[in-house]
Short mmCIF file of C-alpha atoms in Angstrom, two decimals:
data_model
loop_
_atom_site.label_atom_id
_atom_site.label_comp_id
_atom_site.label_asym_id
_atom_site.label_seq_id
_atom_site.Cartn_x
_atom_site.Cartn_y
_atom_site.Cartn_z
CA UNK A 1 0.00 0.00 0.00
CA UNK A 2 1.21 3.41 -0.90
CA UNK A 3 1.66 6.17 1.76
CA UNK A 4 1.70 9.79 1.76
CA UNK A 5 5.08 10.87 3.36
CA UNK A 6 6.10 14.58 4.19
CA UNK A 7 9.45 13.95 4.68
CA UNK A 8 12.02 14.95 2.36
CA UNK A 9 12.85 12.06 -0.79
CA UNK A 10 14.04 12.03 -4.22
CA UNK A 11 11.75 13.20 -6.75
CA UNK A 12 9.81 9.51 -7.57
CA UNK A 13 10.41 8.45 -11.20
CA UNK A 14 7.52 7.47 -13.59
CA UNK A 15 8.35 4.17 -13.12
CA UNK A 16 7.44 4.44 -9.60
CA UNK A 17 3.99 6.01 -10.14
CA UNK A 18 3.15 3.01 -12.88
CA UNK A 19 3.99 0.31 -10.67
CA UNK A 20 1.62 2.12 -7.59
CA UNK A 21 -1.20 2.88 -10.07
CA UNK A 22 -0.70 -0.96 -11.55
CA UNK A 23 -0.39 0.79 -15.21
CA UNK A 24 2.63 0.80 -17.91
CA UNK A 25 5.13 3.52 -17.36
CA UNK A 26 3.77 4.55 -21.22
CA UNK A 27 0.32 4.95 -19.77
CA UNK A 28 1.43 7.56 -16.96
CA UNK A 29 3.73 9.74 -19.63
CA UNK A 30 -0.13 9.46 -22.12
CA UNK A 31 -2.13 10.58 -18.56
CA UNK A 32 0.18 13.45 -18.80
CA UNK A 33 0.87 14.60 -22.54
CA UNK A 34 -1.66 13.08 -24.18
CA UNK A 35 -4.63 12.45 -22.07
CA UNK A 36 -7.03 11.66 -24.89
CA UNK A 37 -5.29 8.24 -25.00
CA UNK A 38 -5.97 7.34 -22.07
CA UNK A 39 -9.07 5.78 -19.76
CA UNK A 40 -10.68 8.17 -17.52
CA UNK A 41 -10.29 4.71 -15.01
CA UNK A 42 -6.55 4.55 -15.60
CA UNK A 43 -5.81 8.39 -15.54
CA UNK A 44 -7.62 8.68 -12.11
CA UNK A 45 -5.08 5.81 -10.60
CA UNK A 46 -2.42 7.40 -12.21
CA UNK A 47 -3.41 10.85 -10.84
CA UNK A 48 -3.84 9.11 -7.53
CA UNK A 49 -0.38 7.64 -7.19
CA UNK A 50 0.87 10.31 -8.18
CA UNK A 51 -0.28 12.47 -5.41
CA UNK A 52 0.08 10.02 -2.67
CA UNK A 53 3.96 9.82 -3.98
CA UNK A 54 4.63 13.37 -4.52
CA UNK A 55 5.03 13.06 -7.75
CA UNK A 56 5.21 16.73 -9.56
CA UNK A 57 4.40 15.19 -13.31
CA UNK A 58 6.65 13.73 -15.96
CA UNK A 59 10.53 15.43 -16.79
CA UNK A 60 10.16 18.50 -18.38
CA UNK A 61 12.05 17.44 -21.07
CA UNK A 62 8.95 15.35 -21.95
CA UNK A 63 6.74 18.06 -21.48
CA UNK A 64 8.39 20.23 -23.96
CA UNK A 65 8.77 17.25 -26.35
CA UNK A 66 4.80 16.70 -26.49
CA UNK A 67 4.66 20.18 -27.14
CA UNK A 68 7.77 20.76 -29.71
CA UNK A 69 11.42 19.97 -29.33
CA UNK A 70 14.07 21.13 -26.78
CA UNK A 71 16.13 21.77 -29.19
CA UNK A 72 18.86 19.13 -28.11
CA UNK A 73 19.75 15.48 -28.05
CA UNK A 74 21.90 13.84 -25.37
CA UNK A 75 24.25 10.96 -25.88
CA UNK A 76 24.88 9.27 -22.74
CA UNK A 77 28.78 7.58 -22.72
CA UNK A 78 28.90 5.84 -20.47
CA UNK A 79 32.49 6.98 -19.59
CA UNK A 80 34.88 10.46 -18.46
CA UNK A 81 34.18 13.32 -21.01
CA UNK A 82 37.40 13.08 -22.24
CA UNK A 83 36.65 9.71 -24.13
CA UNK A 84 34.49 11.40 -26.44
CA UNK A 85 37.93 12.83 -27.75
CA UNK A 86 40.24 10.52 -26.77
CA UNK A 87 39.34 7.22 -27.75
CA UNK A 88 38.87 7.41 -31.95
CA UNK A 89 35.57 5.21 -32.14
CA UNK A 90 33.61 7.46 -30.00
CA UNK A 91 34.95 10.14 -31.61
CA UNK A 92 33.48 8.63 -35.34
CA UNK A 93 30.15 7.91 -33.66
CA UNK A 94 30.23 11.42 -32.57
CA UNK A 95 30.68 12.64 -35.72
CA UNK A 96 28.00 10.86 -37.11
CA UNK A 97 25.73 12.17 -34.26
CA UNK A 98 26.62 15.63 -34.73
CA UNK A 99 26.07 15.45 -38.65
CA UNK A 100 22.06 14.57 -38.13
CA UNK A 101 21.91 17.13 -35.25
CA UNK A 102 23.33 20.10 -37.38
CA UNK A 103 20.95 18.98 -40.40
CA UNK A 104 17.97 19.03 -38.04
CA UNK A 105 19.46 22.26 -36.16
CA UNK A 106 19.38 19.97 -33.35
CA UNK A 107 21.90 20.32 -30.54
CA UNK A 108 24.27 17.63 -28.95
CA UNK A 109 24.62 17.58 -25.14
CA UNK A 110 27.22 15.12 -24.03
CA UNK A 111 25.99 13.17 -20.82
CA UNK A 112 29.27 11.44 -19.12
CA UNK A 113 29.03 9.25 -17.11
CA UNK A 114 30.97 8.00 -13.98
CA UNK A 115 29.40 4.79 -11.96
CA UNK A 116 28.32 7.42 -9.38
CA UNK A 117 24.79 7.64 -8.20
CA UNK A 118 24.44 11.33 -9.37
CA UNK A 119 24.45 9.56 -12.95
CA UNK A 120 20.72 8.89 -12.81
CA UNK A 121 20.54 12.73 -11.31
CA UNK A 122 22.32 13.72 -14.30
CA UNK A 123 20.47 11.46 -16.84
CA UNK A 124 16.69 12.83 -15.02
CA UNK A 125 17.90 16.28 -15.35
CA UNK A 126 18.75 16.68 -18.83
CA UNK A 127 16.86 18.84 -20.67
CA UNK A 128 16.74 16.91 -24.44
CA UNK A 129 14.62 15.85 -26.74
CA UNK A 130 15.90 11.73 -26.65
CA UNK A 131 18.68 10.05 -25.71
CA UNK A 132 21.71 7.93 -27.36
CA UNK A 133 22.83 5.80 -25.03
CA UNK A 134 26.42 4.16 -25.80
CA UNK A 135 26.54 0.83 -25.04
CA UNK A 136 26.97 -0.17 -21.12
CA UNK A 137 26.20 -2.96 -19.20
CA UNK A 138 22.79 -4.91 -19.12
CA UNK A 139 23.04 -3.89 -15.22
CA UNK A 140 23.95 0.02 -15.25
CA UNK A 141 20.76 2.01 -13.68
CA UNK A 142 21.36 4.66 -16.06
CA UNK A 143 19.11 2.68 -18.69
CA UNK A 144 16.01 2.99 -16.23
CA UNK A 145 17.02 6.69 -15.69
CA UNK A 146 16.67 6.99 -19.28
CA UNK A 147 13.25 4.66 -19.54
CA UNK A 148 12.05 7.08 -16.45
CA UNK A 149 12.24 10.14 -18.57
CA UNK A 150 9.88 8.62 -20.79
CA UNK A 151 11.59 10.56 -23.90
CA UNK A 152 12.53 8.59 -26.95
CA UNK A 153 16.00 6.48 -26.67
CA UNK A 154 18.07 4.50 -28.85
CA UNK A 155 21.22 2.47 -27.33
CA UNK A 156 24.09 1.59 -29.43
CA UNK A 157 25.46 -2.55 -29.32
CA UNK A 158 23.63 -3.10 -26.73
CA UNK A 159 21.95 -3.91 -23.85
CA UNK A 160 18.42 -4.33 -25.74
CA UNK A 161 15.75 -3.26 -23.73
CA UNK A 162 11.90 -3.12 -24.65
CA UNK A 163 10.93 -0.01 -26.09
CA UNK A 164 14.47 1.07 -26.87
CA UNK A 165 15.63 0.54 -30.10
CA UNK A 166 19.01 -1.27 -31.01
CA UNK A 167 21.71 0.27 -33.48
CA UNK A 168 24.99 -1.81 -33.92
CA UNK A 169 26.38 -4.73 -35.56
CA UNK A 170 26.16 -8.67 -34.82
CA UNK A 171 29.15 -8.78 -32.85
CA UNK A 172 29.12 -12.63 -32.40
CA UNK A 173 28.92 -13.50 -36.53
CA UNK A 174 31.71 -10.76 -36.83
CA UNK A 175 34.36 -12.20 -34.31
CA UNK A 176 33.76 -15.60 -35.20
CA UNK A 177 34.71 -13.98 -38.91
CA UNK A 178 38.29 -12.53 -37.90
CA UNK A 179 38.67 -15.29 -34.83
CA UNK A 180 38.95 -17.52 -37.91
CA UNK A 181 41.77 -15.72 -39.74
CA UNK A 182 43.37 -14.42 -36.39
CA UNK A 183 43.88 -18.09 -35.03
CA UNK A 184 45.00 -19.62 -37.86
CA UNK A 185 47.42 -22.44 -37.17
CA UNK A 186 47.31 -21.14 -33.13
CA UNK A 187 47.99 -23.03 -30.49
CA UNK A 188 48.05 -20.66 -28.00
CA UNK A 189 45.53 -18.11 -28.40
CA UNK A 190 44.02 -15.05 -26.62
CA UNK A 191 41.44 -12.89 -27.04
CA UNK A 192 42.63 -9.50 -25.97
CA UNK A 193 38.76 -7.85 -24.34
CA UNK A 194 37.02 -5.02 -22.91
CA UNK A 195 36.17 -5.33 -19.56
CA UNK A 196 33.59 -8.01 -17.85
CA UNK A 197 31.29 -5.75 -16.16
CA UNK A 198 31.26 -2.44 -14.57
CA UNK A 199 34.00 -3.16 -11.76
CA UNK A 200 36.63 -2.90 -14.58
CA UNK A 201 39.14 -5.61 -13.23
CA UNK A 202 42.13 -6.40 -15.17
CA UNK A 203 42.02 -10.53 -15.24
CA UNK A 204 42.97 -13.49 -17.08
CA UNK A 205 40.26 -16.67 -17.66
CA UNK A 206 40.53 -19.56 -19.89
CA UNK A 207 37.49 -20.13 -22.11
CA UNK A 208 35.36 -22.42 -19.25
CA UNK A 209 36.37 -20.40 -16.79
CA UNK A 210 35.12 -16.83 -18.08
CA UNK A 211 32.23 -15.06 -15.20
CA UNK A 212 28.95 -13.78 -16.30
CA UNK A 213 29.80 -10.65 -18.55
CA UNK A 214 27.66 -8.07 -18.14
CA UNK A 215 28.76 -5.62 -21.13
CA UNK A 216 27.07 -7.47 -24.25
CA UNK A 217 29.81 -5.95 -26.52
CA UNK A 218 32.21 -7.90 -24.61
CA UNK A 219 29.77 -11.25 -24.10
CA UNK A 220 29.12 -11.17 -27.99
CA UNK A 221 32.69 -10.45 -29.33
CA UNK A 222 34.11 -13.60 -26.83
CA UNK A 223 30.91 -15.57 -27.92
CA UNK A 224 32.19 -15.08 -31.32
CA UNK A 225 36.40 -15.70 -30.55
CA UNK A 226 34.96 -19.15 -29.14
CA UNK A 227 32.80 -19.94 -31.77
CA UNK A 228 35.67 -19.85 -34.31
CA UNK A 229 38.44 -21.72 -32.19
CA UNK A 230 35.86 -24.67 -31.33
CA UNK A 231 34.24 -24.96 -34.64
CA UNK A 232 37.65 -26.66 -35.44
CA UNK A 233 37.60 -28.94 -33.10
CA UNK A 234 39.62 -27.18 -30.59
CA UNK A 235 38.90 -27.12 -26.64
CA UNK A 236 37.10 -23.77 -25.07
CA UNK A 237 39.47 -23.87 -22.06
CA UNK A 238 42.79 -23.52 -24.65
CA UNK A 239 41.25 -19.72 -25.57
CA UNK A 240 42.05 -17.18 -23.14
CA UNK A 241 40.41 -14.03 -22.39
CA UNK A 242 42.42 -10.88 -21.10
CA UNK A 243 40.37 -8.38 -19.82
CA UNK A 244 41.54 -4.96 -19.77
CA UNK A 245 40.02 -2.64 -17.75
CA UNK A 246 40.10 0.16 -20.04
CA UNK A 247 39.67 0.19 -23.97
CA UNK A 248 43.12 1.90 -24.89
CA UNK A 249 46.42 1.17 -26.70
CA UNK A 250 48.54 1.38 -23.11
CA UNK A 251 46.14 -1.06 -21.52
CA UNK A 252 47.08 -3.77 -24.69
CA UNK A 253 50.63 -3.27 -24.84
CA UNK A 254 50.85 -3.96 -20.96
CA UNK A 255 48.97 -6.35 -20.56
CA UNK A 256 50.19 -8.06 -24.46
CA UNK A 257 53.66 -7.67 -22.88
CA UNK A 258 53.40 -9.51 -19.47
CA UNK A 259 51.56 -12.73 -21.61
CA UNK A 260 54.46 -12.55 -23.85
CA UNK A 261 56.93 -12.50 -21.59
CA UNK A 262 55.05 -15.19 -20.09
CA UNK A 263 55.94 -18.93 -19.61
CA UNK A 264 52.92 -19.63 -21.79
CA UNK A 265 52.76 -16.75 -24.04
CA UNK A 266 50.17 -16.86 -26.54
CA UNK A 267 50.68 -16.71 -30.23
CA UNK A 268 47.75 -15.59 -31.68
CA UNK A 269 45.61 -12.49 -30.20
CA UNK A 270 42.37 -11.69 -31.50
CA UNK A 271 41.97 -7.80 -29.62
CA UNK A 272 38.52 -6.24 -29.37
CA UNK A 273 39.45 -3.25 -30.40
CA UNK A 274 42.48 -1.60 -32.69
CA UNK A 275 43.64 0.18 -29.80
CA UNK A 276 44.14 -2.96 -27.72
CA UNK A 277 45.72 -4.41 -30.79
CA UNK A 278 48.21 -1.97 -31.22
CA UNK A 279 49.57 -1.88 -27.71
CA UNK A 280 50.11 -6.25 -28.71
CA UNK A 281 51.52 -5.16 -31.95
CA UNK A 282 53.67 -2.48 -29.83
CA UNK A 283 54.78 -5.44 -26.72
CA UNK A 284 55.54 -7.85 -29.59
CA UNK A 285 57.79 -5.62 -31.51
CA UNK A 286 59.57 -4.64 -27.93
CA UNK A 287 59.91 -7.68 -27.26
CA UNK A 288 61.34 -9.14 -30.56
CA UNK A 289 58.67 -11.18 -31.38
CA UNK A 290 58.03 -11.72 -34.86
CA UNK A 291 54.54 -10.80 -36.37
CA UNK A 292 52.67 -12.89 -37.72
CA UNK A 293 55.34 -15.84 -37.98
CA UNK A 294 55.79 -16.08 -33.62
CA UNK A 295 52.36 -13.79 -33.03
CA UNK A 296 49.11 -12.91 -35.32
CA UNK A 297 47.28 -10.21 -33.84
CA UNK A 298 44.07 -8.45 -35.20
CA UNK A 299 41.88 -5.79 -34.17
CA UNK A 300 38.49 -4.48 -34.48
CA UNK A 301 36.83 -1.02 -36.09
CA UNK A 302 40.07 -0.38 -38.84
CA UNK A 303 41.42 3.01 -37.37
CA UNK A 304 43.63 5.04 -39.62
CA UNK A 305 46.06 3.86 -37.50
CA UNK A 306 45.37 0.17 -38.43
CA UNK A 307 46.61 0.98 -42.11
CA UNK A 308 50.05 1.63 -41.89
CA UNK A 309 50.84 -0.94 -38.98
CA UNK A 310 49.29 -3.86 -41.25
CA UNK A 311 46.60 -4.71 -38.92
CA UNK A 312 44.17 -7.25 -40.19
CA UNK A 313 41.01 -5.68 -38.44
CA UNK A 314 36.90 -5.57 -38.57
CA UNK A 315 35.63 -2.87 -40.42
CA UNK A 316 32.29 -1.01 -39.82
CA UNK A 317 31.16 2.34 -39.99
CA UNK A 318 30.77 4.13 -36.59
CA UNK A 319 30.45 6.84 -37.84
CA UNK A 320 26.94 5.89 -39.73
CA UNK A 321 25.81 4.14 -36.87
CA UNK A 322 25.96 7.06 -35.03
CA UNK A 323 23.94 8.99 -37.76
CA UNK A 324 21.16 6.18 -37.63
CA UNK A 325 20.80 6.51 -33.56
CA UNK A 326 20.08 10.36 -34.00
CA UNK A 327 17.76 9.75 -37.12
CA UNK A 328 16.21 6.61 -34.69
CA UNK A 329 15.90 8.91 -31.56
CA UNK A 330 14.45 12.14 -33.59
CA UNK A 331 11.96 9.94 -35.08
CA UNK A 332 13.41 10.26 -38.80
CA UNK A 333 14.07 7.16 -41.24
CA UNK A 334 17.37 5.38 -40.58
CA UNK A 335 19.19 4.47 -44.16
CA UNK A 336 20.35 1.68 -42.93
CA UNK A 337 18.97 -1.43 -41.18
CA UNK A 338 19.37 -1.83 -37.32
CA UNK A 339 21.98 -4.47 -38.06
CA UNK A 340 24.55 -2.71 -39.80
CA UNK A 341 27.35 -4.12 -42.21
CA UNK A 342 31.04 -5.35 -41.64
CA UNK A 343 33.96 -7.33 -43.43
CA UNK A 344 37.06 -8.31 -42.56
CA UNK A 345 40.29 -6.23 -44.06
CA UNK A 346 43.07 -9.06 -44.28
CA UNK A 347 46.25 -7.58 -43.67
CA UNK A 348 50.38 -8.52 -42.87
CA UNK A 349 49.37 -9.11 -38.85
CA UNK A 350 48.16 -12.48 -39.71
CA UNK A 351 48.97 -15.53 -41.57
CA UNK A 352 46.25 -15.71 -43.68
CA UNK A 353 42.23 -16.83 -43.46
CA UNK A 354 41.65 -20.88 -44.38
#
């Protein structure tokens, strides 16, 4: 039973006021911005719980949306500020982002995030018109903050959540594509990875002893590394996974450089990322270890950087996956479909596909 309480709380979410009236969360933002849509039964228990909560009406952000547009969309990262110009894949899903925005005379607000529980404040406060949420863990509350506000979201790779819409690739199909070519004639091989879940730990696993992974980009990438190594016959527990707890070319190259050094060092890596295979390509070369005849490496996303070292890497466009979120989230047609396209760019880093 719901109470009436004068003392002082948070301001209770949508959500909350659905779940006390025994309505969808959709039904109390319709009681709100579009009562015509809704029972006079169903308004009056959503008018109801909402008094007995406190609650002052949906974000304003909504409110303005039923009535026009903020003038603003928010991409939520997930990460510091400084990724969005640091690491080069945000920065080409960025760009994409900002190209729809300044064709719609749309503006971008950026919407970092920390781990903190003022990131929910931050999300509920935000006054845009939708949000693009990069892709986080299938446990991070910021993806209910963003349901709460009731505004129109898209989230990029993943999690999927009702009502949100998905842009990204299949990761699985794409790593079990360049696992095949990057553990060619292996014996030893690692996948170099993104982090587990949102405790970031820097670990090593072999393939039956890997935890539940909570980031899906991670889960679907090592889904796909295992598919290829078993599907010839090999055992799961001979893969290894190195989790890094940060997606950057220092992280690789340390962590590439202790397994090398290693009494069992690995030689094949298939990285997640190009940055992560760069710092291997970087260890290796330290290291004197010969690439691809003692170590293949490949990477994911084809940088500019990945060019000139000879990377053989995953290609896809961030950079139009970005444009398709803001087209998704501002209620325009995407070009593309939700599951965007890929291919593998065969370089000198490996020893060649089968």
């Amino acid at each position: 039973m719901v109470r009436a309480d004068d003392s002082p709380r948070r301001r209770p979410t949508m959500r909350e006021v659905a779940r006390a009236a025994g309505v969808s969360p959709m039904t109390v933002s319709y009681a709100y911005s579009q009562p015509g849509r809704v029972s006079a039964d169903a308004a009056d228990k959503v008018h109801a719980a909402a008094r007995l909560l406190g609650y002052p009406g949906p974000h304003p952000a909504a409110r303005s949306l039923a009535r026009g547009r903020v003038g603003s969309l928010g991409v939520v990262l997930g990460e510091r500020l400084s990724y969005a110009f640091d690491d080069p894949q945000a920065a080409r899903f960025l760009a994409g982002v900002s190209e729809v925005c300044a064709s719609e005379g749309v503006g971008l607000t950026l919407v970092p995030t920390t781990g903190a529980p003022t990131d929910v404040v931050r999300v509920a406060q935000a006054a845009v018109d939708g949000f693009i949420v990069w892709t986080t863990s299938d446990d991070d509350p910021v993806l209910d903050a963003v349901e709460d506000t009731g505004l129109p979201a898209v989230v990029h790779a993943g999690p999927h959540r009702p009502g949100m819409q998905t842009v990204g690739i299949d990761d699985r199909a794409a790593a079990a594509a360049i696992g095949g070519i990057a553990f060619t004639g292996a014996r030893r091989p690692l996948v170099l990875g993104f982090p587990l879940d949102r405790g970031r730990s820097r670990q090593l696993v072999s393939g039956t002893d890997v935890p539940d992974v909570l980031f899906p980009v991670t889960r679907h990438r090592w889904q796909g590394f295992l598919d290829a190594w078993t599907s010839e016959g090999h055992e799961a527990g001979d893969l290894r996974l190195a989790a890094c707890p940060v997606n950057g070319v220092a992280a690789g190259e340390s962590f590439a450089r202790e397994l090398l050094a290693s009494a069992d060092p690995p030689d094949a890596i298939g990285a997640m990322s190009d940055e992560l295979a760069l710092g291997a390509l970087r260890a290796a070369a330290d290291l004197g270890v010969r690439v691809p005849d003692d170590l293949a490496v490949t990477g994911w996303d084809d940088r500019d950087a990945a060019g000139p070292a000879g990377l053989t890497t995953l290609a896809q466009s961030l950079r139009e996956q970005g444009a398709d979120c803001a087209r998704a989230v501002l209620g325009r047609p995407t070009r593309l479909p939700a599951l965007h396209q890929w291919r593998v760019v065969v370089r000198t880093s490996t020893r060649g596909a089968r």
